[in-house]
Amino acid sequence: MKSLHTFLLDDAIRLPTTMATLKPPESQLLKTLSSILTSEKTHLLETLNPYIPQITQPLLLSLFSSPSLAKRPETLLSLFHWAKASTPDAFPSDSPLPLLSVVRSLISHHKFADAKSLLVSHIRTSDGPLSLCNSLLHPNLHLSPPPSKALFDVSLGAYLQAGKPHVALQIFQKMVRLKLKPNPLTCNTLLIGLVRYPSSFSLTNAREVFDDMVKLGVSLNAKTFNVLIHGYCLEGKLDDAVGMIERMVSEFKVQPDNVTYNTILKAMSKKGRLNDVKELLLDMKKHGLVPNKDTYNNLVYGYCKLGSLKEAFQIVELMKQTNMLPDIRTYNMLMNGLCNAGSIKEALELMGEMKDLKLLPDVVTYNTLIDGCFELGLSLEAKKLMEQMENHGIKPNQVTHNISLKWLCKEEKMEEVSRNVKELVEVHGFSPDRVTYHTLIKGYLKVGDLNGALEMMREMRQKGIKMNTITLNTILDALCKERKLDEARNLLDSARKRGYIVDEVSYGTLITGYFREEKVEKALEMWEEMKKIKIIPTVSTFNSLIGGLCHNGKTELAIEKFDELAESGLLPDDTTFNSIIHGYCKEGRVEKAFEFYNESVRHSFKPDNYTCNILLNGLCKEGMTEKALNFFNSLIEEREVDTVTYNTMISAFCKDRKLKEAFDLLSEMEEKRLEPDRFTYNSIVTALMEDGKLSEAEELLEKVSGKFGSVKQSLQGEAQENAESKEELNTEGIAYSDVINELCSRGRSKGVTVEVT
């Protein structure tokens, strides 16, 4: 009895029925049709038309497997197209066997381009269940010949050309298992396909393909390594990219080329690692390579991105000195740098310099300047540039229209945006793309219209426009802020099922949302799910988890995640350290907070005022005023503390009824030109009132009312704001409204503003 697995394979492959299984009339018809197709007559296919009603699927499959037709690839190809069009009911559309019969014949006659073209067309239109791939991976050895190396090679290339690198990867892996050495060009194309595919898994797969290429003895060249280097750069692993240069030279004796270096230089420039750029340029010269225009443009890009425009212009001068004139891309990058720096006048002046070099501004030039004008609020100038652009025969492109819409959205003119989109579609043939929808979604969210944003998302789906990860994360964030966590979770799950790329930000957004609602277990579930599907968390993702745990009283668990962060090779940042210190203080475990603080400082953590204020507040909350004072004194000797530091100590003195010490610190603040704020006075006035010193409280209130205006509202508002946003001060016991009410009841409210504005 056949196993279930065998039945499934038989059903997927649908092997041809042999002549022996055909009924006598069909066998005779098969001979007739074969005779017609192998004759020398012209218009053979027209001769077949009368037989269409008699043609069955078994007959067609037998015809395609005919040895006599296999020798005639052109005839077989024509039959294939005729049968698909003329006998749709009999043609086995769910089976790749007719296709493979044609492809095998084409390959045997060295018609590789025709074979690949046919496969690509099939993959794009008829290969939904991957029946072609399945037939290659699981051939039935009894009824059909196993795929040849050439068939594997051509099929692999076809899946790549059709944009399905991960299916191509399965075929490559099958070749590896069979110890078949793929064509070097095919391997490089596979590497390119995997690296270009937007997935962190693809990059890992690409490196595994490289290792298999080495094991199989596939010839490696500079292009092979350039693709891998590009992959490392996409992941931000620039040190690994540089290491690959050393490896290609020492281990594989392959010399790097300009593309090798320019790929890394561009990535380093984007990251602002200009010292490393200089070292790499020296290494480039050591290998006998001369910087080309792409090299210089990468440097210009890097300096502009960092805002180092002086250095960017120096690179342009260096280009001119080496008789390498800057091109339109160079000037567009310089203009973008100037626009980002707010120097729109200088950016416009560069257009004149371009004309001197016979360089005509292109649509990118105008888009850059138009966006720069909008950024500075120069709407009229932006519109003039749009007119000038069209007068010079340069048509606005998708980017131009998206820039206009972006600025209308930023100005919260959503009704005008809707009208403009409608006009662009109806009059100018504009077709909203992914960027357009992302802009509209952000616009609707900015005005608080979540439903409008979700409607845009649905419209994208209806039009078959796939959201990118940024748009998806924007909507997830909005749903979480609206406390619609179930909807956010459903959207994330749906996005994954539909093949959207979700990343650590997607999961981090939901983790933060769950923690905000104190759903700790749900947040931890999201964390484990993220790791299970091998999404690599960043420091920011770890911070969301660690901060959430600390906020919810689970600092010890946060420490475990802190250790996990360190073990993963990431470096914790200030937010990581401050979250744990704050967590311990919030739990009343100030000594543990100081232990962690001291250990962190030994490992190069540089605490800022925010860190120190957390610790100082922790001591004060636990009533350790003397220790707090000692710590405070050490702080003012070591650093320039801020108003919050003094407020924390003043609040502690007021709580302990040490008003003299509180006033001393107030005087000290004024001497240091640190401006006391509403919270400072709120603490002192409350303490005076509770101590029965109403005259002094009134005197201070009169002084404060002149400084802050509406005292009651302002001081209470500041206290609340400090409590909510900083959480570094304990506001318990402050009842400022009671102070005002007491003064009023005693008829002592003269000069005090108490109205609510």
Coordinates of C-alpha atoms in Angstrom, one line a residue, residues 198-514:
P198 CA 14.3 42.5 2.9
S199 CA 14.8 39.9 5.6
S200 CA 17.5 39.3 8.2
F201 CA 17.2 35.6 7.5
S202 CA 18.1 36.1 3.9
L203 CA 21.5 37.5 4.8
T204 CA 22.2 34.5 7.0
N205 CA 21.1 32.3 4.1
A206 CA 23.4 34.1 1.7
R207 CA 26.4 33.4 4.0
E208 CA 25.4 29.7 4.1
V209 CA 25.2 29.6 0.3
F210 CA 28.7 31.1 0.2
D211 CA 30.0 28.3 2.6
D212 CA 28.3 25.7 0.3
M213 CA 29.9 27.3 -2.8
V214 CA 33.3 26.9 -1.1
K215 CA 32.7 23.2 -0.2
L216 CA 31.5 22.4 -3.7
G217 CA 34.5 24.1 -5.3
V218 CA 32.5 26.8 -7.2
S219 CA 34.8 29.4 -8.6
L220 CA 34.7 32.6 -6.6
N221 CA 35.3 36.1 -7.9
A222 CA 35.2 39.7 -6.6
K223 CA 31.4 39.9 -7.4
T224 CA 30.8 37.0 -5.0
F225 CA 32.5 38.8 -2.1
N226 CA 31.0 42.2 -3.0
V227 CA 27.5 40.8 -2.6
L228 CA 28.4 39.4 0.9
I229 CA 30.0 42.6 1.9
H230 CA 26.9 44.5 0.8
G231 CA 24.9 42.1 3.1
Y232 CA 27.1 42.9 6.1
C233 CA 26.7 46.6 5.4
L234 CA 22.9 46.3 5.3
E235 CA 23.0 44.7 8.8
G236 CA 25.4 47.4 10.0
K237 CA 28.1 44.9 10.6
L238 CA 30.8 47.1 9.1
D239 CA 33.7 45.4 10.9
D240 CA 32.7 42.1 9.4
A241 CA 32.5 43.7 6.0
V242 CA 36.1 45.0 6.3
G243 CA 37.1 41.5 7.6
M244 CA 35.7 40.0 4.4
I245 CA 38.2 42.0 2.4
E246 CA 41.1 40.5 4.4
R247 CA 39.6 37.1 4.0
M248 CA 39.1 37.3 0.2
V249 CA 42.7 38.3 -0.3
S250 CA 44.5 36.0 2.2
E251 CA 42.3 32.9 2.1
F252 CA 40.8 33.0 -1.5
K253 CA 43.5 35.0 -3.4
V254 CA 40.7 37.2 -4.9
Q255 CA 41.6 40.9 -5.3
P256 CA 39.1 43.5 -4.2
D257 CA 37.9 46.1 -6.7
N258 CA 36.5 49.6 -6.5
V259 CA 33.0 48.2 -5.9
T260 CA 34.3 46.3 -2.9
Y261 CA 35.6 49.5 -1.2
N262 CA 32.9 51.8 -2.4
T263 CA 30.2 49.5 -0.8
I264 CA 31.8 49.8 2.6
L265 CA 32.8 53.4 2.2
K266 CA 29.1 54.3 1.5
A267 CA 27.9 52.4 4.6
M268 CA 30.6 53.9 6.8
S269 CA 29.7 57.4 5.5
K270 CA 26.0 56.8 6.4
K271 CA 27.0 55.9 9.9
G272 CA 29.4 58.9 10.2
R273 CA 32.5 56.7 10.8
L274 CA 34.8 59.1 8.9
N275 CA 37.9 58.0 10.7
D276 CA 37.4 54.5 9.5
V277 CA 36.7 55.9 6.0
K278 CA 40.2 57.4 6.0
E279 CA 41.8 54.1 7.0
L280 CA 39.8 52.3 4.4
L281 CA 41.0 54.8 1.7
L282 CA 44.6 54.1 2.7
D283 CA 43.9 50.3 2.4
M284 CA 42.3 50.9 -1.0
K285 CA 45.5 52.6 -2.2
K286 CA 47.6 49.8 -0.8
H287 CA 45.8 47.4 -3.1
G288 CA 46.6 49.6 -6.0
L289 CA 43.1 51.0 -6.5
V290 CA 42.5 54.7 -7.3
P291 CA 39.4 56.4 -5.9
N292 CA 36.7 56.9 -8.6
K293 CA 33.8 59.2 -8.8
D294 CA 31.6 56.9 -6.7
T295 CA 34.3 56.9 -4.0
Y296 CA 34.3 60.6 -3.8
N297 CA 30.5 60.9 -3.9
N298 CA 30.3 58.4 -1.0
L299 CA 32.6 60.7 1.0
V300 CA 30.5 63.8 0.1
Y301 CA 27.4 61.9 1.1
G302 CA 28.9 61.0 4.5
Y303 CA 30.1 64.5 5.3
C304 CA 26.7 66.0 4.3
K305 CA 24.9 63.5 6.4
L306 CA 27.0 64.5 9.4
G307 CA 26.4 68.2 8.7
S308 CA 30.2 68.6 8.0
L309 CA 29.6 70.7 4.9
K310 CA 33.0 72.4 5.0
E311 CA 34.6 68.9 4.6
A312 CA 32.1 67.9 1.9
F313 CA 33.1 70.9 -0.2
Q314 CA 36.8 70.1 0.4
I315 CA 36.2 66.7 -1.2
V316 CA 34.6 68.4 -4.2
E317 CA 37.7 70.6 -4.6
L318 CA 39.9 67.5 -4.3
M319 CA 37.8 65.9 -7.1
K320 CA 38.5 68.9 -9.3
Q321 CA 42.2 68.8 -8.6
T322 CA 42.3 65.2 -9.8
N323 CA 40.6 66.2 -13.0
M324 CA 37.4 64.4 -11.9
L325 CA 34.5 66.8 -12.2
P326 CA 31.6 66.5 -9.8
D327 CA 28.4 65.2 -11.4
I328 CA 24.7 65.9 -10.9
R329 CA 24.6 63.4 -8.0
T330 CA 27.5 65.3 -6.2
Y331 CA 25.6 68.6 -6.4
N332 CA 22.3 67.1 -5.4
M333 CA 24.0 65.7 -2.2
L334 CA 25.6 69.1 -1.5
M335 CA 22.2 70.8 -1.9
N336 CA 20.6 68.3 0.4
G337 CA 23.2 69.0 3.0
L338 CA 22.8 72.7 2.7
C339 CA 19.0 72.4 2.9
N340 CA 19.3 70.2 6.0
A341 CA 21.5 73.0 7.5
G342 CA 18.8 75.6 6.7
S343 CA 21.1 77.2 4.1
I344 CA 18.6 77.4 1.3
K345 CA 20.2 80.5 -0.2
E346 CA 23.6 78.7 -0.6
A347 CA 21.8 75.7 -2.0
L348 CA 20.1 77.8 -4.7
E349 CA 23.4 79.4 -5.6
L350 CA 24.9 76.0 -6.4
M351 CA 22.5 75.8 -9.4
G352 CA 24.5 78.6 -11.0
E353 CA 27.7 76.7 -10.4
M354 CA 26.2 73.6 -12.0
K355 CA 25.3 75.6 -15.2
D356 CA 29.0 76.7 -15.4
L357 CA 29.9 73.0 -15.6
K358 CA 27.2 72.4 -18.2
L359 CA 25.2 70.3 -15.7
L360 CA 21.4 70.7 -16.0
P361 CA 19.3 70.4 -12.8
D362 CA 17.2 67.3 -12.8
V363 CA 14.0 66.3 -10.9
V364 CA 16.1 65.3 -7.9
T365 CA 17.7 68.8 -7.8
Y366 CA 14.3 70.5 -7.8
N367 CA 12.7 68.0 -5.3
T368 CA 15.6 68.7 -2.9
L369 CA 15.2 72.5 -3.1
I370 CA 11.4 72.4 -3.0
D371 CA 11.5 70.2 0.2
G372 CA 14.2 72.5 1.6
C373 CA 12.0 75.6 1.1
F374 CA 9.0 73.9 2.6
E375 CA 11.1 72.9 5.6
L376 CA 11.9 76.6 6.3
G377 CA 8.3 77.7 5.8
L378 CA 9.1 79.3 2.4
S379 CA 5.9 78.0 0.7
L380 CA 5.9 80.7 -2.0
E381 CA 9.5 80.0 -3.0
A382 CA 8.7 76.2 -3.1
K383 CA 5.8 76.9 -5.5
K384 CA 8.0 79.2 -7.7
L385 CA 10.5 76.3 -8.0
M386 CA 7.7 74.0 -9.0
E387 CA 6.7 76.4 -11.8
Q388 CA 10.4 76.9 -12.8
M389 CA 10.8 73.1 -12.9
E390 CA 7.9 72.7 -15.4
N391 CA 9.0 75.7 -17.5
H392 CA 12.3 74.0 -18.0
G393 CA 10.6 70.9 -19.2
I394 CA 11.2 68.8 -16.1
K395 CA 8.0 67.0 -15.2
P396 CA 7.2 66.6 -11.5
N397 CA 7.5 63.0 -10.5
Q398 CA 6.0 60.9 -7.7
V399 CA 8.5 62.3 -5.2
T400 CA 7.5 65.9 -6.1
H401 CA 3.9 65.2 -5.5
N402 CA 4.6 63.3 -2.3
I403 CA 6.7 66.3 -1.0
S404 CA 3.7 68.6 -1.6
L405 CA 1.3 66.3 0.2
K406 CA 3.8 65.8 3.1
W407 CA 3.9 69.5 3.9
L408 CA 0.1 69.9 3.7
C409 CA -0.1 67.0 6.1
K410 CA 2.4 68.7 8.4
E411 CA 0.3 71.8 8.4
E412 CA -2.7 69.5 9.3
K413 CA -4.7 70.5 6.2
M414 CA -6.1 67.1 5.6
E415 CA -9.2 68.3 3.7
E416 CA -6.9 70.1 1.2
V417 CA -4.7 67.0 1.1
S418 CA -7.8 64.9 0.0
R419 CA -8.7 67.4 -2.7
N420 CA -5.1 67.5 -4.0
V421 CA -4.9 63.7 -4.2
K422 CA -8.1 63.5 -6.1
E423 CA -7.0 66.2 -8.5
L424 CA -3.6 64.6 -9.0
V425 CA -5.2 61.2 -9.8
E426 CA -7.9 62.6 -12.1
V427 CA -5.9 65.3 -13.9
H428 CA -2.3 64.3 -13.8
G429 CA -2.6 60.5 -13.8
F430 CA -0.9 60.3 -10.4
S431 CA -1.1 56.9 -8.8
P432 CA -0.6 57.0 -5.0
D433 CA 2.3 54.8 -3.9
R434 CA 3.6 53.4 -0.7
V435 CA 5.2 56.7 0.3
T436 CA 2.0 58.6 -0.5
Y437 CA -0.1 56.4 1.8
H438 CA 2.6 56.5 4.5
T439 CA 2.4 60.3 4.3
L440 CA -1.4 60.3 4.5
I441 CA -1.4 57.8 7.4
K442 CA 1.0 60.0 9.4
G443 CA -1.1 63.1 8.5
Y444 CA -4.3 61.5 9.8
L445 CA -2.6 60.3 13.0
K446 CA -1.1 63.8 13.6
V447 CA -4.6 65.3 13.7
G448 CA -5.8 62.4 15.9
D449 CA -7.9 60.7 13.2
L450 CA -7.0 57.0 13.7
N451 CA -10.0 55.9 11.6
G452 CA -8.7 57.9 8.7
A453 CA -5.3 56.3 9.0
L454 CA -6.8 52.8 9.1
E455 CA -9.0 53.6 6.1
M456 CA -5.8 54.5 4.2
M457 CA -4.3 51.2 5.3
R458 CA -7.3 49.3 4.0
E459 CA -7.2 51.3 0.7
M460 CA -3.5 50.3 0.3
R461 CA -4.5 46.6 0.7
Q462 CA -7.3 46.9 -1.8
K463 CA -4.9 48.3 -4.4
G464 CA -2.3 45.6 -3.7
I465 CA 0.2 48.1 -2.3
K466 CA 2.2 46.5 0.4
M467 CA 2.9 48.5 3.5
N468 CA 6.5 48.8 4.4
T469 CA 7.7 48.2 7.9
I470 CA 7.8 51.9 8.8
T471 CA 4.1 52.4 7.9
L472 CA 3.1 49.2 9.7
N473 CA 5.0 50.3 12.9
T474 CA 3.4 53.8 12.7
I475 CA -0.1 52.3 12.8
L476 CA 0.9 49.8 15.5
D477 CA 2.2 52.7 17.6
A478 CA -1.0 54.7 17.1
L479 CA -3.2 51.7 18.1
C480 CA -1.1 51.1 21.2
K481 CA -1.3 54.7 22.3
E482 CA -5.1 54.5 21.8
R483 CA -5.0 51.5 24.1
K484 CA -6.3 49.2 21.3
L485 CA -3.9 46.5 22.0
D486 CA -6.0 43.6 20.7
E487 CA -6.3 45.4 17.4
A488 CA -2.6 46.1 17.3
R489 CA -1.9 42.4 18.0
N490 CA -4.3 41.3 15.3
L491 CA -2.7 43.7 12.8
L492 CA 0.8 42.3 13.6
D493 CA -0.3 38.7 13.2
S494 CA -2.1 39.5 10.0
A495 CA 0.9 41.3 8.6
R496 CA 3.1 38.3 9.3
K497 CA 0.7 35.9 7.6
R498 CA 0.5 38.2 4.6
G499 CA 4.3 38.2 4.2
Y500 CA 5.0 41.7 5.5
I501 CA 8.4 42.3 7.1
V502 CA 7.9 42.8 10.8
D503 CA 11.0 43.8 12.8
E504 CA 12.1 44.5 16.3
V505 CA 10.4 47.9 16.3
S506 CA 7.1 46.2 15.6
Y507 CA 7.4 43.9 18.6
G508 CA 9.0 46.6 20.7
T509 CA 5.9 48.8 20.1
L510 CA 3.5 46.1 21.4
I511 CA 5.8 45.2 24.3
T512 CA 5.8 48.9 25.4
G513 CA 2.0 49.0 24.9
Y514 CA 1.4 46.0 27.1

